[in-house]
Coordinates of C-alpha atoms and ligand atoms in Angstrom, one line a residue:
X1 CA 7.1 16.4 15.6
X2 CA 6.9 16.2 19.6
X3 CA 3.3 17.6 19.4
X4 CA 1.9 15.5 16.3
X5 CA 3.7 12.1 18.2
X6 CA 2.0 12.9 21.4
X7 CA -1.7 14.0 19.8
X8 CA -1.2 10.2 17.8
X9 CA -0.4 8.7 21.0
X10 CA -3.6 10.2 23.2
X11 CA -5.7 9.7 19.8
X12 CA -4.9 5.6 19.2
X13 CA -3.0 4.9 22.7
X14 CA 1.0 4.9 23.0
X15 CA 1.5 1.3 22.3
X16 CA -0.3 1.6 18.3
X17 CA 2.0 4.3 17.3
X18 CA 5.4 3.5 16.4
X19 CA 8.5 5.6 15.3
X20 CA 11.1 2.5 15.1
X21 CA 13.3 3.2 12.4
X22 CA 13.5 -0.7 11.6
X23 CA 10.0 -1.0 11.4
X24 CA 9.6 2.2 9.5
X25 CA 11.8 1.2 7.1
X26 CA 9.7 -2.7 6.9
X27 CA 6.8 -0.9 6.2
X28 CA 7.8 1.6 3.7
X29 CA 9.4 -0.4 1.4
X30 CA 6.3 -2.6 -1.1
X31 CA 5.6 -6.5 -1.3
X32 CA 7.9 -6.8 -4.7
X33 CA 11.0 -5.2 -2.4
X34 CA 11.8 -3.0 -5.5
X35 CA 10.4 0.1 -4.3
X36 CA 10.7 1.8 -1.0
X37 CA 9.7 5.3 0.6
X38 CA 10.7 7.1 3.9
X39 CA 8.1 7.6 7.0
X40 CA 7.6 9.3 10.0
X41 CA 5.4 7.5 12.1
X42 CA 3.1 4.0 12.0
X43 CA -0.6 4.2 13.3
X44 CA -2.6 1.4 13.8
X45 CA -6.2 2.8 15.1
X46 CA -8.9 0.3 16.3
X47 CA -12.2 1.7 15.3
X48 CA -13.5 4.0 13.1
X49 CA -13.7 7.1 15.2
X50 CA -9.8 6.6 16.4
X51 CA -9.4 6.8 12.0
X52 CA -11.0 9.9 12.3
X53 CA -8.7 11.3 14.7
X54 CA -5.6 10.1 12.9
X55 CA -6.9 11.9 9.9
X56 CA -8.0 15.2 11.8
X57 CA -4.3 15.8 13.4
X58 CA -2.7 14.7 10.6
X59 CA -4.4 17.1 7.8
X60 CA -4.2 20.1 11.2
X61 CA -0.2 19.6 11.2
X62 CA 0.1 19.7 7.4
X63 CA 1.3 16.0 7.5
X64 CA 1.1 13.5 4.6
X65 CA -0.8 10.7 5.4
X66 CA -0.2 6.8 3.3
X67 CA -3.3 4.5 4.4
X68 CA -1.6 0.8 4.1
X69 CA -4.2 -2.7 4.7
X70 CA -1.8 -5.7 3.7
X71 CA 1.0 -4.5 1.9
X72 CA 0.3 -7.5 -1.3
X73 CA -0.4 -4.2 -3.9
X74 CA 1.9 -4.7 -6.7
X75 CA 1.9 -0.9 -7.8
X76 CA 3.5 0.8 -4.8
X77 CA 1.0 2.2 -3.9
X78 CA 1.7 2.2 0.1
X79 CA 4.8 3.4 0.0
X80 CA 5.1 7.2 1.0
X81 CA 7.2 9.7 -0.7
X82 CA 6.7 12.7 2.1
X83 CA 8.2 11.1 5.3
X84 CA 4.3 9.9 5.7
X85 CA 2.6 8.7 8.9
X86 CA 1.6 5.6 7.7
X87 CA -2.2 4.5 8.9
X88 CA -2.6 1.0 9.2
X89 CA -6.4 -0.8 8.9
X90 CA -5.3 -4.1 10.5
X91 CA -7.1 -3.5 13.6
X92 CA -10.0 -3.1 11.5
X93 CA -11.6 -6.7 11.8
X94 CA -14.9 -6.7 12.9
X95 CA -16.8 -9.5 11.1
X96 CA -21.2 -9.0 11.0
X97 CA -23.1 -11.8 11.0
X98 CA -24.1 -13.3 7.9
X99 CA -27.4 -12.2 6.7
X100 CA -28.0 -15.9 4.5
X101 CA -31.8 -14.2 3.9
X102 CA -30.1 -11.0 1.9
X103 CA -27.0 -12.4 1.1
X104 CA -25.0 -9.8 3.1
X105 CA -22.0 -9.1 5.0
X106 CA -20.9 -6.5 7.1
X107 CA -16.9 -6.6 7.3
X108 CA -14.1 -4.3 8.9
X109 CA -11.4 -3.1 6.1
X110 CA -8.8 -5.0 7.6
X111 CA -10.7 -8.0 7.3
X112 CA -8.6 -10.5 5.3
X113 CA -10.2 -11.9 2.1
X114 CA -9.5 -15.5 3.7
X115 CA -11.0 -14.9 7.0
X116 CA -13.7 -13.4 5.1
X117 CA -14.0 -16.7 3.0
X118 CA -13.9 -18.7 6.2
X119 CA -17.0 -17.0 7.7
X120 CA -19.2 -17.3 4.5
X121 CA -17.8 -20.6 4.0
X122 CA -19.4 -22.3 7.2
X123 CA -22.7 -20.0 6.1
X124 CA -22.5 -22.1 3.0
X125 CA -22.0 -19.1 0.8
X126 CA -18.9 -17.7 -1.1
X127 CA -17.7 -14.3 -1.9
X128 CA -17.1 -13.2 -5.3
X129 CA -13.6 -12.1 -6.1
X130 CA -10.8 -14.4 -4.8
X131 CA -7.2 -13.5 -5.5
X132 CA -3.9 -15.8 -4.6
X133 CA -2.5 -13.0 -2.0
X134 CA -5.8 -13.8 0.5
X135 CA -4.1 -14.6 3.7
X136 CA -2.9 -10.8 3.7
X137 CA -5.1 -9.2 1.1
X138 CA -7.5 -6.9 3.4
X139 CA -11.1 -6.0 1.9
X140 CA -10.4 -1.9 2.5
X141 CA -7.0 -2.1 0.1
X142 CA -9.3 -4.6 -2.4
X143 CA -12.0 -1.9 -2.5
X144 CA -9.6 0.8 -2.8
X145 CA -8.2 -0.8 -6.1
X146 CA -10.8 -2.4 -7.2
X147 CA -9.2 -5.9 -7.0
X148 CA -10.8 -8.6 -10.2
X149 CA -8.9 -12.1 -9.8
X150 CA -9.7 -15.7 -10.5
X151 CA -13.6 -15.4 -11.1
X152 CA -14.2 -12.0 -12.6
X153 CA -15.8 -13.3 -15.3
X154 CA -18.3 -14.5 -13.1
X155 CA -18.7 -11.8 -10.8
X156 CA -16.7 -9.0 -11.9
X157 CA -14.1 -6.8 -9.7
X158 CA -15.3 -5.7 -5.7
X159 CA -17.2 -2.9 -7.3
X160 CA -19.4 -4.7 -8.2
X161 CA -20.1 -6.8 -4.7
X162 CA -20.5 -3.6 -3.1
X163 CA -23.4 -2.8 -1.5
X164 CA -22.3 -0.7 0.9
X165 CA -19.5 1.3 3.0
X166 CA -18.2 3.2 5.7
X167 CA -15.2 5.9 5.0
X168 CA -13.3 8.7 6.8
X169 CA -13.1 11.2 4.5
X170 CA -9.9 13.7 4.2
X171 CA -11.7 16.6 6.3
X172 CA -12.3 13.7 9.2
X173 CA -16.2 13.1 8.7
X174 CA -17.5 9.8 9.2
X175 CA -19.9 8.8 5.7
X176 CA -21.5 5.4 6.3
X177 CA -23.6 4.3 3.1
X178 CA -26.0 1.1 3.8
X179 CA -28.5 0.2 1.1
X180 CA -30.8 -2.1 2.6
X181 CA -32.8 -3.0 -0.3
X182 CA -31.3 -3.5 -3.7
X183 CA -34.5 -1.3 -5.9
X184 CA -32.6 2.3 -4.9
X185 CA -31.2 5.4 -6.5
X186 CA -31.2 7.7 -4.1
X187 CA -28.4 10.2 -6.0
X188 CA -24.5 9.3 -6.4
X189 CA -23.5 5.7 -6.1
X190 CA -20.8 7.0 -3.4
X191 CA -19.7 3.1 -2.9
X192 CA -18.5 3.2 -6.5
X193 CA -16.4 6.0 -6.5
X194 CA -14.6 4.3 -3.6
X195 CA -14.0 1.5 -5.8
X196 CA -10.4 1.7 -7.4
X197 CA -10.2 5.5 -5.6
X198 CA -7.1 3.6 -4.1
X199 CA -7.2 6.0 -0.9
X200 CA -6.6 9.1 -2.9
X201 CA -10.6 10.5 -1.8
X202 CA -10.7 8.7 2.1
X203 CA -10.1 6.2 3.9
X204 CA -12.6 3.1 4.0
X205 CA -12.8 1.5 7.3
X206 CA -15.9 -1.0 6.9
X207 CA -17.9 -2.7 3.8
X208 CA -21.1 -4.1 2.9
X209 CA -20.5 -6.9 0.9
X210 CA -22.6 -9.3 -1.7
X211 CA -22.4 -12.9 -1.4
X212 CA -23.2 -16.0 -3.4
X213 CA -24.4 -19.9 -2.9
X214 CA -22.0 -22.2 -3.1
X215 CA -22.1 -24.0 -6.8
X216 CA -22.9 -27.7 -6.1
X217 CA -20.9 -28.7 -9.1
X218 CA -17.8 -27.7 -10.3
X219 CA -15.9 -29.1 -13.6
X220 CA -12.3 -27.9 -14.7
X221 CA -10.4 -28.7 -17.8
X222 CA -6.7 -28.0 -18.6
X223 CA -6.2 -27.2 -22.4
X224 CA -3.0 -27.2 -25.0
X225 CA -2.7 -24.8 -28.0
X226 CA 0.1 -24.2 -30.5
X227 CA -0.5 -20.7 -31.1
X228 CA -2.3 -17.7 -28.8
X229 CA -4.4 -16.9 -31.3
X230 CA -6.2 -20.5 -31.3
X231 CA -6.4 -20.3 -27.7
X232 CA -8.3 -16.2 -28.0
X233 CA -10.6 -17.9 -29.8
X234 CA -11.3 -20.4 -27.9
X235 CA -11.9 -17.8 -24.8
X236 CA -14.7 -16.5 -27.0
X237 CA -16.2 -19.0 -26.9
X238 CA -16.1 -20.4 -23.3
X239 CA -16.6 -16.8 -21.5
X240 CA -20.3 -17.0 -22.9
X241 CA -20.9 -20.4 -21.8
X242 CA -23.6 -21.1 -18.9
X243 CA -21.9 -21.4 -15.3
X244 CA -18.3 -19.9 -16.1
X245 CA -16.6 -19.5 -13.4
X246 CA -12.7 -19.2 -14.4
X247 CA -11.1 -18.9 -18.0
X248 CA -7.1 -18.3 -17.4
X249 CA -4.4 -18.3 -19.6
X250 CA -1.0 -19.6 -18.2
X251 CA 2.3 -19.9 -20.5
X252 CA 3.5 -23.2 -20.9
X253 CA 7.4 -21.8 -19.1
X254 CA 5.4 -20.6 -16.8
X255 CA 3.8 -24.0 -15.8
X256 CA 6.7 -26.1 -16.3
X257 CA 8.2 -23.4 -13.2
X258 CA 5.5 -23.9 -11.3
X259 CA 5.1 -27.9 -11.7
X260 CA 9.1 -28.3 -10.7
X261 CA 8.4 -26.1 -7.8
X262 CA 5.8 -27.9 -6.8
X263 CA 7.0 -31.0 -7.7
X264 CA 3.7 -32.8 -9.6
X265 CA 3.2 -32.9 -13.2
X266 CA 0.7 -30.7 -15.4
X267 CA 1.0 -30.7 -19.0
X268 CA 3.9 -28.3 -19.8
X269 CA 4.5 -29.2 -23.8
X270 CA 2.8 -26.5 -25.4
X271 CA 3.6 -23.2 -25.3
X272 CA 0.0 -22.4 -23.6
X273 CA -2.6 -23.1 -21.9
X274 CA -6.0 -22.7 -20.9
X275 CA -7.5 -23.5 -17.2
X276 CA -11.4 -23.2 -17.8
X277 CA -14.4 -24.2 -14.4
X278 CA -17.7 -24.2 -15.1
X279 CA -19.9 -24.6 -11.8
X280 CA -23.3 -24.9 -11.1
X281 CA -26.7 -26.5 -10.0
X282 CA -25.7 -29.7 -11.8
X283 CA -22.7 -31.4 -13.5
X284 CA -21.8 -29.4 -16.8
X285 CA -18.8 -31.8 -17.4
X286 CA -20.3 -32.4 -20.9
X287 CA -20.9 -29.2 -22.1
X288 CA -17.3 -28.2 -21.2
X289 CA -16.3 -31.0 -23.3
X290 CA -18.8 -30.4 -26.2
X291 CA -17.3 -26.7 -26.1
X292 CA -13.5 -27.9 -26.2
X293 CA -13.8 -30.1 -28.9
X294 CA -15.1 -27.0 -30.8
X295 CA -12.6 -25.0 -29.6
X296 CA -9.9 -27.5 -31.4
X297 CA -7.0 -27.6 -29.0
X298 CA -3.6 -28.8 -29.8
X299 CA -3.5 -31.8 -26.9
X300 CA -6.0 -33.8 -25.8
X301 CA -7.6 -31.5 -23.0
X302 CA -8.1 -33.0 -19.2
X303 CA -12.1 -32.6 -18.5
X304 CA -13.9 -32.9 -15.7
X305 CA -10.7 -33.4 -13.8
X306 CA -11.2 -34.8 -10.6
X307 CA -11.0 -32.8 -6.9
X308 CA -7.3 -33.7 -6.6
X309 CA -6.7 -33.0 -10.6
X310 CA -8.6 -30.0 -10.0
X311 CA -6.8 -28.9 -7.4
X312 CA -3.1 -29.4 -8.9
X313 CA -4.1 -27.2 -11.3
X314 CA -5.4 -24.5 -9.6
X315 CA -2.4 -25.2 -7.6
X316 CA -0.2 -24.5 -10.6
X317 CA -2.1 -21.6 -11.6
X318 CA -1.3 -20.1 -7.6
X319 CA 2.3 -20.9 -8.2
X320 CA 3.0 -18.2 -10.9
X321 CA 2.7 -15.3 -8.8
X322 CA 5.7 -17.0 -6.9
X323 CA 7.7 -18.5 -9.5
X324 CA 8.1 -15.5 -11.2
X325 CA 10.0 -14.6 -8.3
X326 CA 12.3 -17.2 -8.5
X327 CA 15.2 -14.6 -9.6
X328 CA 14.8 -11.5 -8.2
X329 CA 11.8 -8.9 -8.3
X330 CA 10.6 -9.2 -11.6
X331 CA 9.6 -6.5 -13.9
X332 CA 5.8 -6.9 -13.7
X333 CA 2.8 -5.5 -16.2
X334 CA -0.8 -5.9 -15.0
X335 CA -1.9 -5.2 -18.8
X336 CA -5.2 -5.5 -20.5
X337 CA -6.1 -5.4 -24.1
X338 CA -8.9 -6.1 -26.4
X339 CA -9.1 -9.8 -27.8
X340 CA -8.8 -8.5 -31.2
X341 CA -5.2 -7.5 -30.5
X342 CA -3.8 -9.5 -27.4
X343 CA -2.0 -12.0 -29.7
X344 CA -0.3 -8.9 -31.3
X345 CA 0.9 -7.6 -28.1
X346 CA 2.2 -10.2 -26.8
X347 CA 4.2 -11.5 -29.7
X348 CA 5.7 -7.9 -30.1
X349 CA 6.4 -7.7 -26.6
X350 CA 8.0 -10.5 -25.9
X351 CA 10.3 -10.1 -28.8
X352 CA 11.1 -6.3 -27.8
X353 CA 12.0 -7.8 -24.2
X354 CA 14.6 -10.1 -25.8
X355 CA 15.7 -7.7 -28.0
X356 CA 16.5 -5.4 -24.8
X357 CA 17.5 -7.3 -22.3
X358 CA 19.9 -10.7 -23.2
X359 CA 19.0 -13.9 -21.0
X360 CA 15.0 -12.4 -20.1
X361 CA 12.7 -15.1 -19.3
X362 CA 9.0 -13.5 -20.0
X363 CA 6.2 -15.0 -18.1
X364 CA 2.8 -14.7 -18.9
X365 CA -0.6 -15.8 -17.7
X366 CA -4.0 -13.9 -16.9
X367 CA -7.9 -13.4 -16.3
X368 CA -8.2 -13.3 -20.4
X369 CA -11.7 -13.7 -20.8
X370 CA -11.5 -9.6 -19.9
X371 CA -8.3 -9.2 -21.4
X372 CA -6.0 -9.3 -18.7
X373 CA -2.8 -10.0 -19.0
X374 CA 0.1 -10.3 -16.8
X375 CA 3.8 -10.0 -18.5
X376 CA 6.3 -10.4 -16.2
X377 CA 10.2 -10.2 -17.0
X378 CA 12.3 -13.0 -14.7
X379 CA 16.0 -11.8 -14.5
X380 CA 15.4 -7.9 -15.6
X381 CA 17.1 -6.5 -12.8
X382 CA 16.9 -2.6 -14.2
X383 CA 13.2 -2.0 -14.7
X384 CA 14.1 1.3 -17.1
X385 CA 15.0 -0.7 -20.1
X386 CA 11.7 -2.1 -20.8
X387 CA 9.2 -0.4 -18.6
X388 CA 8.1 2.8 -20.8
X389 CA 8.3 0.7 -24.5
X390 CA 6.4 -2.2 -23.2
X391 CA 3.6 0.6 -21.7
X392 CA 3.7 2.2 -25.3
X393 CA 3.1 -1.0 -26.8
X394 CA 0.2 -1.7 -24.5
X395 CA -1.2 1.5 -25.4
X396 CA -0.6 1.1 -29.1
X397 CA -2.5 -2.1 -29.2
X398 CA -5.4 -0.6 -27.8
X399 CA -5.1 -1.3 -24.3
X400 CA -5.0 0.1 -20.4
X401 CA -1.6 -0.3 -18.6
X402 CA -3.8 -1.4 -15.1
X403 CA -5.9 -3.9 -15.0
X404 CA -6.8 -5.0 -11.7
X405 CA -3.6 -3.9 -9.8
X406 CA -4.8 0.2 -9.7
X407 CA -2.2 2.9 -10.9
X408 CA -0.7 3.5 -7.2
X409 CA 2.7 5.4 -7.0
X410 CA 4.6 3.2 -9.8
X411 CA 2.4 3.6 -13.1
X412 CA 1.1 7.3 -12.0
X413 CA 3.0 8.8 -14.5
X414 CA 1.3 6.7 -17.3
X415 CA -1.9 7.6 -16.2
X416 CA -2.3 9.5 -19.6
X417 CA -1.5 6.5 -21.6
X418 CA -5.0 4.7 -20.5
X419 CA -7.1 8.5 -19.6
X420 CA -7.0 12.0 -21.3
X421 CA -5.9 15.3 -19.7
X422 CA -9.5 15.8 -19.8
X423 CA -10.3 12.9 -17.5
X424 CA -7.0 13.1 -15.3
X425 CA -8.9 16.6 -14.6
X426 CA -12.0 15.3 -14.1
X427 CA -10.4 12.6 -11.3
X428 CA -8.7 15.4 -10.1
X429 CA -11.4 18.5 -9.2
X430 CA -13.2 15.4 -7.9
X431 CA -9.8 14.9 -5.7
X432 CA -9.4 18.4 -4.8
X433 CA -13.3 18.2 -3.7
X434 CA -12.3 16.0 -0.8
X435 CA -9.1 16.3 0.1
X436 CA -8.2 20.2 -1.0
X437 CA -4.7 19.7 1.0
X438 CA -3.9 16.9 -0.7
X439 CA -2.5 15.1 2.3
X440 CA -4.0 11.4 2.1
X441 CA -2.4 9.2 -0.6
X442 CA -0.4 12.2 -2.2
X443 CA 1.9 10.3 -4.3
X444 CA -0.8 8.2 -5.8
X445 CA -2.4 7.7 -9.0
X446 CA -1.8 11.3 -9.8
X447 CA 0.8 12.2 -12.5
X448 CA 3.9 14.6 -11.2
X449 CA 2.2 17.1 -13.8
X450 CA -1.2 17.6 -12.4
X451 CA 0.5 18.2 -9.1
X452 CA 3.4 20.3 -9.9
X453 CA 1.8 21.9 -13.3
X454 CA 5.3 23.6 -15.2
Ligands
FAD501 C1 0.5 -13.4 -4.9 C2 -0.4 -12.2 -5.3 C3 -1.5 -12.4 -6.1 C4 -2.3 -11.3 -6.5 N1 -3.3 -11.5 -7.3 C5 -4.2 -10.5 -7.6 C6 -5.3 -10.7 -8.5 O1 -5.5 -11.8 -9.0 N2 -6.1 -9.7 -8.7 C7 -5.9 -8.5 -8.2 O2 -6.7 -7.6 -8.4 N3 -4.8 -8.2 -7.4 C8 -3.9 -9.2 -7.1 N4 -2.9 -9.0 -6.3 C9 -2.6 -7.6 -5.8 C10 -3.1 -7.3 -4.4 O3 -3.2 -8.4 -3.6 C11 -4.4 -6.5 -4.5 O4 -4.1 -5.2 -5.1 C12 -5.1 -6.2 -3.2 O5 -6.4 -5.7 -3.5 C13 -4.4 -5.3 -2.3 O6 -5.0 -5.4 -1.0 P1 -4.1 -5.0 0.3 O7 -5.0 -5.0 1.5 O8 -2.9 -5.7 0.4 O9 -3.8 -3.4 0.0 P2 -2.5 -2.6 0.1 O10 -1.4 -3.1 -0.7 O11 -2.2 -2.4 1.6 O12 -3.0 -1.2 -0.5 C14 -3.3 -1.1 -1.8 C15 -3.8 0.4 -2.1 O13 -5.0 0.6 -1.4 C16 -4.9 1.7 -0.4 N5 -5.6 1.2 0.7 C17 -5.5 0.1 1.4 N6 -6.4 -0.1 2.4 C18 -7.2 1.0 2.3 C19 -8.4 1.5 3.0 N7 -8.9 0.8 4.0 N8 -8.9 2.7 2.6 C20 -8.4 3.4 1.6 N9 -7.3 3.0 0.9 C21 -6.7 1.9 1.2 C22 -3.4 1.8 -0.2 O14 -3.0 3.1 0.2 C23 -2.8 1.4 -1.6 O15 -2.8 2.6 -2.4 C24 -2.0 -10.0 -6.0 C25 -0.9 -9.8 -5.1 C26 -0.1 -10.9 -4.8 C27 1.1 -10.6 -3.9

């Protein structure tokens, strides 16, 4: 342990290492607070080549390495399981310029996603994918697990703003991949198989990154529906209109939470709702409302709300991911299902989860126009009771049990209820391939029986 502490400390300088218990025990334990792990050491390298060198005495010593950017994953997936090192990226910030001629950026992993929306913002361009954790979010752990959020029905998740990256792979080589024209097919898309790879096959330390004008016009309407069913169809029909930037379904609970703990009013009566932006060239207030009325809701629905209407919904749409901590961790599914049978699944689960635990309050909202979904069960305080029959049902309605959030540590073992044993060993020869020691990541995405076959 001497020798490995003293090769970190010449390879990153004595004051980024750390072996403080306290801190150790900070920084193995997740965002939610419900799961924690055990490490040896903290790393925080500045560069690329100092990654390297982590990586190199690591692998030599036969130490287990856990790569960690912000800590806002909601899977676990940074917390260690082998007494880990843990290797930050938050020195990682290097910022390019703004290339406003390609569209372009050239950003550090550690970069946060709003540091990154500051820069492009005074360029007068926005990035694609924006998610509620920004402030700590970094753009290596939203590659890594292929993050989706608010506008992915615009843009889609980071894998598909990628047009480039720079890794450290397990056996300490540097691979930088920069496409400088978009025409190119120069053998595997390497940037790809990053995204979502969620640090299992290397760790990314810089990214190439598309970027977009900013929409001169935006238009938002809140709308009311009696049943889910009503409001799936209506998310048919608004995902395909012309400048859709943002279809998300919220619970009516869910909102009334959020507007007392915000303490404005949105329209809480029905039990859900739809939060639908259009942007654009020009002012598609009309067409918004032209597609509401045929969508039928059950209230009259607020379009074309103005900036600060706009904003105390969006506001109230931010405010779920705290509210559904308002009593404790809760029990959280980052779900996805086909249209076709999303009503199904969620009547069926939120009946199992108050036929299993008494007093439950399930919250729901999500980036439906792809089918996500996120369930999550306030005042559940023993995850086991629900977690395995609600991933059954997911699975039985046709659906994955990740959606946005990756597999990391805490779903692993469900892997095989969205993949089959032929895939999981496809993933994993293409595993062994680069890391043969399995040292970076090892308790991640991974079930136990790939890695300790009976
Ligand atoms: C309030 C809130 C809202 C959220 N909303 C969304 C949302 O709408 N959509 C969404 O997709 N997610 C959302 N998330 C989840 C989370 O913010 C994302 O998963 C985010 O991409 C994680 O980034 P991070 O830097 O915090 O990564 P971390 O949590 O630090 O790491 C996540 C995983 O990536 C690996 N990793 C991190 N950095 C690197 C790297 N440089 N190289 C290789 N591996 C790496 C880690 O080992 C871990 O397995 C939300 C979380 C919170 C708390």
């Amino acid at each position: 342990m001497d020798s490995l502490r003293s090769a970190l400390a010449d390879a990153v300088g004595e004051r980024f290492l750390t072996s403080d218990r306290d801190v150790l025990a900070s920084r193995a334990t997740d965002h939610t607070g419900r799961y924690s792990g055990r490490a040896s050491a903290l790393v925080r390298p500045a560069d690329t080549a100092e990654v390297s060198a982590v990586l190199g005495i690591c692998r030599r010593a036969g130490v287990k390495v856990t790569v960690q950017g912000g800590r806002t994953g909601l899977e676990a997936g940074t917390v260690p399981e082998h007494d880990d090192v843990l290797l930050s990226t938050e020195r990682l910030t290097s910022i390019g310029d703004v290339d406003r001629e390609e569209l372009r950026v050239t950003v550090g992993a550690g970069v946060t996603l709003s540091a990154l929306q500051r820069t492009v913002a005074a360029a007068e361009l926005l990035f694609g994918v924006d998610i509620a954790s920004r402030d700590s979010a970094t753009i290596g752990g939203m590659v890594s697990t292929d993050a989706g959020g608010l506008h992915t029905v615009r843009f889609g998740h980071m894998a598909a703003q990628m047009l480039g990256l720079e890794v450290v792979l397990p056996d300490s080589e540097i691979v930088r991949r920069r496409r400088r024209v978009s025409a190119e097919n120069c053998g595997y898309d390497l940037p790809a198989l990053f995204a979502g790879s969620e640090g299992t096959l290397g760790v990314i330390t810089a990214a190439d990154l598309a970027l977009h004008p900013v929409p001169a016009h935006r238009v938002a309407a809140l709308a009311g529906f009696a049943h889910l069913s009503q409001l799936i169809e209506a998310v048919r029909v608004l995902r395909r209109l012309d400048g859709v930037d943002a279809v998300e379904m919220l619970d009516g609970r869910g909102l009334e939470l959020a507007s007392s703990r915000l303490g404005f009013a949105v329209p809480t009566k029905l039990p859900w709702y739809l939060l639908v932006e259009l942007a654009g060239a020009w002012d598609r207030t009309e067409e918004l409302a032209g597609a509401l009325e045929r969508c039928d809701p059950d209230d009259e629905p607020a379009v074309g709300i103005d900036s600060a209407g706009r904003a105390r919904v969006w506001a109230a749409r931010e405010a779920f991911a705290e509210v559904v901590g308002l009593f404790g961790a809760p029990v959280k599914f980052d779900a996805a299902l086909p249209l076709d049978t999303l009503a199904a699944f969620v009547e069926n689960a939120v009946a199992l989860v108050s036929n299993r635990v008494q007093g439950a309050i399930p919250v729901l909202f999500g980036h439906v126009a792809d089918g996500n979904v996120h369930l999550n069960v306030l005042r559940c305080p023993d995850e086991s009771v629900l977690y395995h029959p609600v991933a059954e049902l997911v699975r039985d309605h046709g659906g994955v049990i990740a959606s946005e959030h990756g597999v990391g540590t805490h779903k692993r073992n469900y892997l095989d209820f969205a993949r089959s044993r032929e895939d999981i060993a496809a993933m994993w020869a293409i595993k062994r391939a680069f890391d043969p020691d399995d040292y970076l990541n090892p308790a991640v995405m991974f079930p136990d029986w790939v890695r300790q076959p009976s």
